[in-house]
PDB file of C-alpha atoms in Angstrom:
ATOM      1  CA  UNK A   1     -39.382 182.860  78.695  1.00 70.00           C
ATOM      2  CA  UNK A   2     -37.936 182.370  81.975  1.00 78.00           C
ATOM      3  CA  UNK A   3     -38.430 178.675  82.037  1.00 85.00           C
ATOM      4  CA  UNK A   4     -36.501 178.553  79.720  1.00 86.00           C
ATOM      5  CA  UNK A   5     -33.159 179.947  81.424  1.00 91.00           C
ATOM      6  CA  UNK A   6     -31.378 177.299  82.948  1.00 91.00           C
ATOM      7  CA  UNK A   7     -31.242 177.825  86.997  1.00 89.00           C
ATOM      8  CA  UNK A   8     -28.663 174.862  87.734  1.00 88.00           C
ATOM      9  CA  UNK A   9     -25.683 176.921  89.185  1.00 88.00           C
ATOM     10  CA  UNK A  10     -23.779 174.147  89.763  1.00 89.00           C
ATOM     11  CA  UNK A  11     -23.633 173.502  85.897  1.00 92.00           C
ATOM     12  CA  UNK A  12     -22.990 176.875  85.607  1.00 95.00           C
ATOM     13  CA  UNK A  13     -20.441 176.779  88.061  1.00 95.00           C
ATOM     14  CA  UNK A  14     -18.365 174.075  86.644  1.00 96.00           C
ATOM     15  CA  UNK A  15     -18.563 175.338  82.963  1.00 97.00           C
ATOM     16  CA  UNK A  16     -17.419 178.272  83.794  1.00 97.00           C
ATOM     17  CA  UNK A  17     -14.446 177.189  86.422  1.00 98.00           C
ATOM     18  CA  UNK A  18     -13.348 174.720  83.229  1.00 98.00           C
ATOM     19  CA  UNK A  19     -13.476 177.423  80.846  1.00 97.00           C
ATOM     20  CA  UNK A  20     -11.493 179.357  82.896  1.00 97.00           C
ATOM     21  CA  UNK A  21      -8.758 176.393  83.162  1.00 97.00           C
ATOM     22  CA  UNK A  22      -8.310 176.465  79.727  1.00 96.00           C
ATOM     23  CA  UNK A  23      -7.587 179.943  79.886  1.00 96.00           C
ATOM     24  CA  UNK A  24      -5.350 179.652  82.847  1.00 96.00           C
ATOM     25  CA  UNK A  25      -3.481 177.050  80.432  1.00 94.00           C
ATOM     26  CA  UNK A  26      -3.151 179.380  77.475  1.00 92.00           C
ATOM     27  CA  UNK A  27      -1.956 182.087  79.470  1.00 88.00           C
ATOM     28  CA  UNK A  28      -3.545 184.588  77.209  1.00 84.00           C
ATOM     29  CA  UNK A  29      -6.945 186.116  76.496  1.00 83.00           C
ATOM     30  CA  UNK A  30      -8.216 187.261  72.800  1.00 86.00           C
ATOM     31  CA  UNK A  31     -11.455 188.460  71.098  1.00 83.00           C
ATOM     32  CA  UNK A  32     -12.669 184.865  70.270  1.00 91.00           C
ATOM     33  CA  UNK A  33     -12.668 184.161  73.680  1.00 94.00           C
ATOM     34  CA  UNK A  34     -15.908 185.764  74.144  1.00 93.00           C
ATOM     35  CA  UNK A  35     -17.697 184.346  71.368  1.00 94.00           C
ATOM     36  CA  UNK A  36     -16.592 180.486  72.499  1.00 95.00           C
ATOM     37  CA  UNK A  37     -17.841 181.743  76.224  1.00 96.00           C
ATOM     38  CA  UNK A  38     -21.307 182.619  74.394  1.00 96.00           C
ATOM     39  CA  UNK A  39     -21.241 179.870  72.316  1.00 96.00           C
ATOM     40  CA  UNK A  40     -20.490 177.384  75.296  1.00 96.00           C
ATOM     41  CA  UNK A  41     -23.623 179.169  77.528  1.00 96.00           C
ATOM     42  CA  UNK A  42     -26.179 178.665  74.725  1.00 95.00           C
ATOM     43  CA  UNK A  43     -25.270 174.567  74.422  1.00 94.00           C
ATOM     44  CA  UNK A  44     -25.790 174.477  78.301  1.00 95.00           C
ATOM     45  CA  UNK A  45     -28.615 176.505  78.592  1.00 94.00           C
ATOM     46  CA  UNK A  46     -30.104 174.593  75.383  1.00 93.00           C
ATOM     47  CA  UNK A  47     -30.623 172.133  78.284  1.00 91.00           C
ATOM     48  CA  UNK A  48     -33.600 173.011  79.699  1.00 92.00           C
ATOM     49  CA  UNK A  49     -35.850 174.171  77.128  1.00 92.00           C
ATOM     50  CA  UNK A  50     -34.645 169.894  76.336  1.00 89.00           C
ATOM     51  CA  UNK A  51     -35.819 168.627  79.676  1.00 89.00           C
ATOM     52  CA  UNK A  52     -39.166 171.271  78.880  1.00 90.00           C
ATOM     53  CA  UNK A  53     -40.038 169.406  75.838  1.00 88.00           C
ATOM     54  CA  UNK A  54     -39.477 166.269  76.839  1.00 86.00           C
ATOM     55  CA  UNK A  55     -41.737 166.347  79.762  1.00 86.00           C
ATOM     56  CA  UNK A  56     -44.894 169.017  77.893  1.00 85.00           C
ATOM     57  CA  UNK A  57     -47.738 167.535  76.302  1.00 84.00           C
ATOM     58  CA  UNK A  58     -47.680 166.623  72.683  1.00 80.00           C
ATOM     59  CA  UNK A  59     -50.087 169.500  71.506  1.00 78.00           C
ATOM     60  CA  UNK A  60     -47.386 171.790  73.911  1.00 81.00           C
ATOM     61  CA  UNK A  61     -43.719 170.647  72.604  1.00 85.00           C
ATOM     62  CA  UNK A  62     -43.905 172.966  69.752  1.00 89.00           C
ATOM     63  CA  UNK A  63     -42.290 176.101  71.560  1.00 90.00           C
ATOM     64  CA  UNK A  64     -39.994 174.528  73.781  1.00 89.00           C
ATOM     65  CA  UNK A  65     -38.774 172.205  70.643  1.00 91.00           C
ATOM     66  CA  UNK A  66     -38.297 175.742  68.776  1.00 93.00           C
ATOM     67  CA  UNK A  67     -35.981 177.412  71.653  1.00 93.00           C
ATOM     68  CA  UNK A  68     -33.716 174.440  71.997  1.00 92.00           C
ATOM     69  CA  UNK A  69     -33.224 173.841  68.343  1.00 94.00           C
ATOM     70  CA  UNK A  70     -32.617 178.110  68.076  1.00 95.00           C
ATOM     71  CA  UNK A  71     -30.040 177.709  70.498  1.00 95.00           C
ATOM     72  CA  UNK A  72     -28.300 174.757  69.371  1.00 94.00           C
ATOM     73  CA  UNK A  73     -28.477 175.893  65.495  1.00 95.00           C
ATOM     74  CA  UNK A  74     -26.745 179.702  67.060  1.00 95.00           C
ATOM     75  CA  UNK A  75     -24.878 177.811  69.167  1.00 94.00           C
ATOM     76  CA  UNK A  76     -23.121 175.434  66.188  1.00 93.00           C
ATOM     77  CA  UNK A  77     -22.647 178.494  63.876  1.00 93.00           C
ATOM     78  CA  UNK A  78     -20.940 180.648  66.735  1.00 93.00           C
ATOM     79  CA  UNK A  79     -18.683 177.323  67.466  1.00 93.00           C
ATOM     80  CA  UNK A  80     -18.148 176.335  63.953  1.00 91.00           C
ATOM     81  CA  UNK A  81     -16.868 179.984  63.061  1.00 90.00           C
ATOM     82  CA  UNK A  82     -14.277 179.429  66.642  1.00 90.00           C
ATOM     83  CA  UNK A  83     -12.694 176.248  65.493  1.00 87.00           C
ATOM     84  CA  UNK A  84     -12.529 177.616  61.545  1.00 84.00           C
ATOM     85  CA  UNK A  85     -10.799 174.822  59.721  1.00 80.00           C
ATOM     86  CA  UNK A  86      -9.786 172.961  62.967  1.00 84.00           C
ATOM     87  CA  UNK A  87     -13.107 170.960  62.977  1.00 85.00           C
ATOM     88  CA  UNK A  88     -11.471 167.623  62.370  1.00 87.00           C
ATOM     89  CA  UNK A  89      -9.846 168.121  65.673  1.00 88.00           C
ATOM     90  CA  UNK A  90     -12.416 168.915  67.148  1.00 89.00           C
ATOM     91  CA  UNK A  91     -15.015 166.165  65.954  1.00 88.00           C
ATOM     92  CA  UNK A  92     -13.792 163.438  68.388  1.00 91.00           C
ATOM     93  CA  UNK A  93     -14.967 165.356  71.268  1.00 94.00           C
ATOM     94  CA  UNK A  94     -18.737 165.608  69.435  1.00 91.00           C
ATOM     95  CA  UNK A  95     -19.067 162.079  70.949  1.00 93.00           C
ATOM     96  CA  UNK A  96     -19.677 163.747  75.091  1.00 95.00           C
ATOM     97  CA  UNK A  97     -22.901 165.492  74.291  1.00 93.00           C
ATOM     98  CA  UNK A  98     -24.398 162.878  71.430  1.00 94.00           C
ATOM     99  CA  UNK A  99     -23.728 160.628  75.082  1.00 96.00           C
ATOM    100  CA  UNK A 100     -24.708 162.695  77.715  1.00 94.00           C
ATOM    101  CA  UNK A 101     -28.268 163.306  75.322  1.00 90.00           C
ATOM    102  CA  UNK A 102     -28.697 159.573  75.221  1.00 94.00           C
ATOM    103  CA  UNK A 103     -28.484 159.454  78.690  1.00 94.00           C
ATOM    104  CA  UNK A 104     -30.470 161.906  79.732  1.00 90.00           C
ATOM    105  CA  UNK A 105     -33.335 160.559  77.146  1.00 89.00           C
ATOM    106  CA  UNK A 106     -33.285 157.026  78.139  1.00 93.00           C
ATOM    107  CA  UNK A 107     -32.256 157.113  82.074  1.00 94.00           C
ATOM    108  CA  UNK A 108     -33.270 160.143  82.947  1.00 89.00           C
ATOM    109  CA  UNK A 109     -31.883 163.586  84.212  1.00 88.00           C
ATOM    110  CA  UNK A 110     -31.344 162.369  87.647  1.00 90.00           C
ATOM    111  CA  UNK A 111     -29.247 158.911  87.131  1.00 95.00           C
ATOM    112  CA  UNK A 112     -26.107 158.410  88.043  1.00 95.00           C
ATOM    113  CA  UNK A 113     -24.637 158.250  84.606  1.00 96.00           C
ATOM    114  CA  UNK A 114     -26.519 161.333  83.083  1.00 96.00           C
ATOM    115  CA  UNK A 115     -25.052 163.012  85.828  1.00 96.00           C
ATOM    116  CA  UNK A 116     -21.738 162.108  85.415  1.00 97.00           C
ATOM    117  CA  UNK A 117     -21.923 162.150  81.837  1.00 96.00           C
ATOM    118  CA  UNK A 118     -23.218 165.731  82.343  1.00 96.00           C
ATOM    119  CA  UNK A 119     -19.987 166.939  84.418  1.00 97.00           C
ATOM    120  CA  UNK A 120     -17.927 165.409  81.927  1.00 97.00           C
ATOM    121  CA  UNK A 121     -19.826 167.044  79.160  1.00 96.00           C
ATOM    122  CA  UNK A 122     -19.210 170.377  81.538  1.00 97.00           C
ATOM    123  CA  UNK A 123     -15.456 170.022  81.599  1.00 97.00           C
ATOM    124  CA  UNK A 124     -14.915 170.222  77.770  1.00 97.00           C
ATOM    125  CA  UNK A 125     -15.463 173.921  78.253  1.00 97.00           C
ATOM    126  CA  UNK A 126     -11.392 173.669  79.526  1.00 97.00           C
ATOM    127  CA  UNK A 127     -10.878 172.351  75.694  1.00 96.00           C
ATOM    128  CA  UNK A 128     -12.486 174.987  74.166  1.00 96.00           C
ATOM    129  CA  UNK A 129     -11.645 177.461  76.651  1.00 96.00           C
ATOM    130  CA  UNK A 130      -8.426 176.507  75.729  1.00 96.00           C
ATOM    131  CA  UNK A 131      -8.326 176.458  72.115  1.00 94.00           C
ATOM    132  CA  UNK A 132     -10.367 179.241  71.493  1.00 93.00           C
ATOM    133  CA  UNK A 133      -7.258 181.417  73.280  1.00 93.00           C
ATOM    134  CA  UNK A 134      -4.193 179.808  71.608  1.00 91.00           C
ATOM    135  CA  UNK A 135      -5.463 178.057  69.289  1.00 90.00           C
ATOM    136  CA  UNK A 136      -4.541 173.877  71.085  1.00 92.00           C
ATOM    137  CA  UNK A 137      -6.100 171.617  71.162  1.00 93.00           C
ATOM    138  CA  UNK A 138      -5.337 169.948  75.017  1.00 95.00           C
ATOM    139  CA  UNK A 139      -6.518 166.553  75.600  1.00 95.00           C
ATOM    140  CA  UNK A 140      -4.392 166.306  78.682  1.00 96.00           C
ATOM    141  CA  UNK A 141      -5.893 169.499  80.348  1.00 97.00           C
ATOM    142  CA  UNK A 142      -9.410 168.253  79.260  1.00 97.00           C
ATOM    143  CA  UNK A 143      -9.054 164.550  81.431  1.00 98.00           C
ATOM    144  CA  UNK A 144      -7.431 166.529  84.466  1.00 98.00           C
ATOM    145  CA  UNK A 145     -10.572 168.551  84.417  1.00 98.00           C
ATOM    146  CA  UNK A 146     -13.365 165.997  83.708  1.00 98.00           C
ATOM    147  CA  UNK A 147     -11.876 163.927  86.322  1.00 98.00           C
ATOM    148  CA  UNK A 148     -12.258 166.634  89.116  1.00 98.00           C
ATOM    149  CA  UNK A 149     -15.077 168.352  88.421  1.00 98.00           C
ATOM    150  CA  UNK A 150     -16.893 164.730  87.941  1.00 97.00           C
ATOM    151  CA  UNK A 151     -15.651 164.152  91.366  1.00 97.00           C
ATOM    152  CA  UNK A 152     -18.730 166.653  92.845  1.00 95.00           C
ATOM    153  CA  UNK A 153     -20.801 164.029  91.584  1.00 96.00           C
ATOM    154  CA  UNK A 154     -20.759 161.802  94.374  1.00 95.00           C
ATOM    155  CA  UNK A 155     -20.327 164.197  96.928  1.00 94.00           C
ATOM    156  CA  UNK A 156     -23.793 165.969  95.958  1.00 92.00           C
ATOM    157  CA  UNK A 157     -25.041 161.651  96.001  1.00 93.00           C
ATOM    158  CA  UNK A 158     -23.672 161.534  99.853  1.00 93.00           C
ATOM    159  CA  UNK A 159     -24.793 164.399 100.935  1.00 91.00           C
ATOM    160  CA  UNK A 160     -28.643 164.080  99.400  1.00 89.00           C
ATOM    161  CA  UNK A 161     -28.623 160.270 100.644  1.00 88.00           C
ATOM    162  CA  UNK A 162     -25.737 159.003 102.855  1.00 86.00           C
ATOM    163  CA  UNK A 163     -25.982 155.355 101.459  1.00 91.00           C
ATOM    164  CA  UNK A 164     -22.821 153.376 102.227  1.00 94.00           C
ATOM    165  CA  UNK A 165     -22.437 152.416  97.880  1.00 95.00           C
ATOM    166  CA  UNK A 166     -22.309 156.422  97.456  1.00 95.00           C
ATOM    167  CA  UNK A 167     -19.782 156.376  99.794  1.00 96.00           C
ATOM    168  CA  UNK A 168     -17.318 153.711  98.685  1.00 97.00           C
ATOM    169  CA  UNK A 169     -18.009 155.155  95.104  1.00 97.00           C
ATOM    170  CA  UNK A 170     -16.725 158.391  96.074  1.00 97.00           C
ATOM    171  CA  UNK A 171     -13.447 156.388  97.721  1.00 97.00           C
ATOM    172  CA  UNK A 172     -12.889 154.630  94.983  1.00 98.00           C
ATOM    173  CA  UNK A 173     -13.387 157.466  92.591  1.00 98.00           C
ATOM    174  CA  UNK A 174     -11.006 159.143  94.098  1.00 98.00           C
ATOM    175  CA  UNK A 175      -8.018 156.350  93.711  1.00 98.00           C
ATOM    176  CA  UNK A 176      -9.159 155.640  90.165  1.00 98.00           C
ATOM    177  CA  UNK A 177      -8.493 159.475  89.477  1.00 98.00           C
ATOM    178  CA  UNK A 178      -4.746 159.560  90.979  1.00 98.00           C
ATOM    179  CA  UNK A 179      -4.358 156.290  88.654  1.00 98.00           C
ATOM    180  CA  UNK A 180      -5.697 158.214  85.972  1.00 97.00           C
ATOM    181  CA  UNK A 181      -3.261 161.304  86.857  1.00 98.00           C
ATOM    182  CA  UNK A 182      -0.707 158.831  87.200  1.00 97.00           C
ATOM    183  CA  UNK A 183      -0.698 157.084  83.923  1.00 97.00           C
ATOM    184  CA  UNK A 184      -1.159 160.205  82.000  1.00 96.00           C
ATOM    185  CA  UNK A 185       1.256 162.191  82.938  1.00 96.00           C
ATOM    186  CA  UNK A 186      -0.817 164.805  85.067  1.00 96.00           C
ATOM    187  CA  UNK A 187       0.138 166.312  88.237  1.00 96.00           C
ATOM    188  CA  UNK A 188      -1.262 164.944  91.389  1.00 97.00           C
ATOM    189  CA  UNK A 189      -0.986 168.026  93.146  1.00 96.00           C
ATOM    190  CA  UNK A 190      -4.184 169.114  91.322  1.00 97.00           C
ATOM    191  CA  UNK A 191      -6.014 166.332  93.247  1.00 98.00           C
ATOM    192  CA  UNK A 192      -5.229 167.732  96.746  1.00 97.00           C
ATOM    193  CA  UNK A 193      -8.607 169.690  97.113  1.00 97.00           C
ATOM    194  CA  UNK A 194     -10.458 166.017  96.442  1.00 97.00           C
ATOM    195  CA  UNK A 195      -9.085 165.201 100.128  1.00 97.00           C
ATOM    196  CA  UNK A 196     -12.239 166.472 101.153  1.00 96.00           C
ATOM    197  CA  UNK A 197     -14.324 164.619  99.057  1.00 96.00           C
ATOM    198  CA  UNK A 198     -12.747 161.477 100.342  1.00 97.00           C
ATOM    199  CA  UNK A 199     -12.902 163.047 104.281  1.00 96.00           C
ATOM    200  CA  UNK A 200     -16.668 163.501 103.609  1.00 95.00           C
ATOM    201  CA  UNK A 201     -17.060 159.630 102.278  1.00 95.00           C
ATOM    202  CA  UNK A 202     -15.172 158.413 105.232  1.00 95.00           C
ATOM    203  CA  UNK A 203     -16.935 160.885 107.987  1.00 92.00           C
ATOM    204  CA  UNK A 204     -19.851 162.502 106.654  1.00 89.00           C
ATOM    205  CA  UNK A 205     -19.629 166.015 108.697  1.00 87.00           C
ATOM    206  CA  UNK A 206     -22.242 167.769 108.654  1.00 84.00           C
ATOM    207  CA  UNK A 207     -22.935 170.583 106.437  1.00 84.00           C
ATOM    208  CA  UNK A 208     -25.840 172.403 104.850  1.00 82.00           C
ATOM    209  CA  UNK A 209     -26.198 172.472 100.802  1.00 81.00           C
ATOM    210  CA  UNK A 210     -25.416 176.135 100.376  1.00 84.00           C
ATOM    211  CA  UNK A 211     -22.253 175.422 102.490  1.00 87.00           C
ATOM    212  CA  UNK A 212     -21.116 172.441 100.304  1.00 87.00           C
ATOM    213  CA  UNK A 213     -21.884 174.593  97.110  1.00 88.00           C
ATOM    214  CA  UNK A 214     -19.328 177.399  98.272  1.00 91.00           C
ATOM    215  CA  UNK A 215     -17.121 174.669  99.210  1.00 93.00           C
ATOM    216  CA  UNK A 216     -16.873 173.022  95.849  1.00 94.00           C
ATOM    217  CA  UNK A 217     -16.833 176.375  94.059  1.00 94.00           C
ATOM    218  CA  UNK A 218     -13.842 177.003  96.606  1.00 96.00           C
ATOM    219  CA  UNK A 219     -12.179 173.788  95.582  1.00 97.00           C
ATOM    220  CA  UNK A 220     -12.604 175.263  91.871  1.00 96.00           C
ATOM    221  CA  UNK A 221     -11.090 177.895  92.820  1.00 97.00           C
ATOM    222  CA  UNK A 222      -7.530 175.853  94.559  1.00 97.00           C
ATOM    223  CA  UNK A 223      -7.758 173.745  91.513  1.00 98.00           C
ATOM    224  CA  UNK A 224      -7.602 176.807  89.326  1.00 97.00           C
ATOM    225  CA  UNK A 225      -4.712 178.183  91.501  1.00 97.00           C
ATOM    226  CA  UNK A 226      -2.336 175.120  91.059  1.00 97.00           C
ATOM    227  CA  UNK A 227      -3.403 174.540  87.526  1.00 96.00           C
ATOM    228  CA  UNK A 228      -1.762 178.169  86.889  1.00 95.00           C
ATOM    229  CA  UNK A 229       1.626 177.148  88.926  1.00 93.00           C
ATOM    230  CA  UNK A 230       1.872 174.172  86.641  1.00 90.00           C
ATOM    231  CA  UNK A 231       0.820 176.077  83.264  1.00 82.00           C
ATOM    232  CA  UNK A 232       3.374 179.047  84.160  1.00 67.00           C
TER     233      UNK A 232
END
């Protein structure tokens, strides 16, 4: 069963660091908590017993069609029994997976979009993270995540292939997002740890992969750390 556990860390990474925004936001912790943290993990590790049927053999697809539809039925009920009679609220959001699942079918796990889809898709954890502790729903705090975490995007896209379009993506990424902070309200302080994402784009210094991993969970980290001066 081990191909079916999910061994992206960076996923991991960034679900978890936007969960834990939503708690920083709430400012308090409760039992349900730990069933929307559960809830969340199955959904994202639903993804690769996905990406396992889609590429096995027709006569194969049976088992690796039965784990991903387990998880996503468990995950649902778990969910469904977190939001209670705030589904409604919730419902608008439903349309990040349904798009991340049609990108990843017809471009592929690797494109650009499925990837980015896929961070945004990670970020909605802060919303739930959020909700599942005080019981709001935070658009707000959802955007200011999705637009940093989505930010590691490009960076990963420089650092794998140092084409110049990656590169003035990344740039112009990261003045779309103070925009986007701008005209919504959100602080641009939380943006300061993307000065390195632009510094890379403009440079390239050299680094190794495990190094820029630790870096961008670092960055989490800052973000998390000004998020909870803001939230106090």
């Amino acid at each position: 069963m081990k191909r079916f556990i999910l061994k992206e860390y960076g996923s991991w990474g960034v679900m978890l660091m936007s969960f834990a925004a939503g708690l920083v936001a709430a400012g308090r912790f409760n039992a349900t908590v730990g069933a929307a943290l559960f809830s969340l993990a199955l959904f994202i590790n639903a993804k690769q017993a996905l990406t396992v049927w889609m590429r096995s053999p027709a006569g194969d697809r049976w088992i690796p069609r039965t784990v991903f539809l387990g998880q996503m039925v468990l995950a649902i009920i778990m969910m469904t029994k977190v939001v209670e009679n705030n589904i409604p609220q919730i419902l608008p959001y439903v349309g990040i997976p349904l798009v991340y699942l049609l990108c990843l079918t017809l471009l592929g796990e690797h494109a650009l979009l499925t990837e980015v889809s896929g961070f945004v898709l990670l970020s909605l954890s802060s919303l739930i993270g959020r909700f599942a502790s005080s019981g709001v729903i935070d658009p707000r705090l959802f955007l200011a995540v999705a637009v940093f975490f989505t930010a590691g995007v490009f960076k990963v896209r420089i650092q794998f292939r140092k084409e110049l379009r990656y590169r003035v993506m990344m740039i112009a990424y990261a003045a779309g997002s103070v925009v986007l902070y701008i005209t919504f309200g959100l602080p641009l302080l939380l943006l300061v740890p993307l000065i390195d994402n632009v510094l890379f784009a403009l440079i390239l210094y050299r680094t190794g992969l495990s190094t820029t991993g630790w870096l961008e969970v670092g960055k989490g980290v800052v973000f998390l750390v000004l998020l909870s001066f803001i939230y106090v």
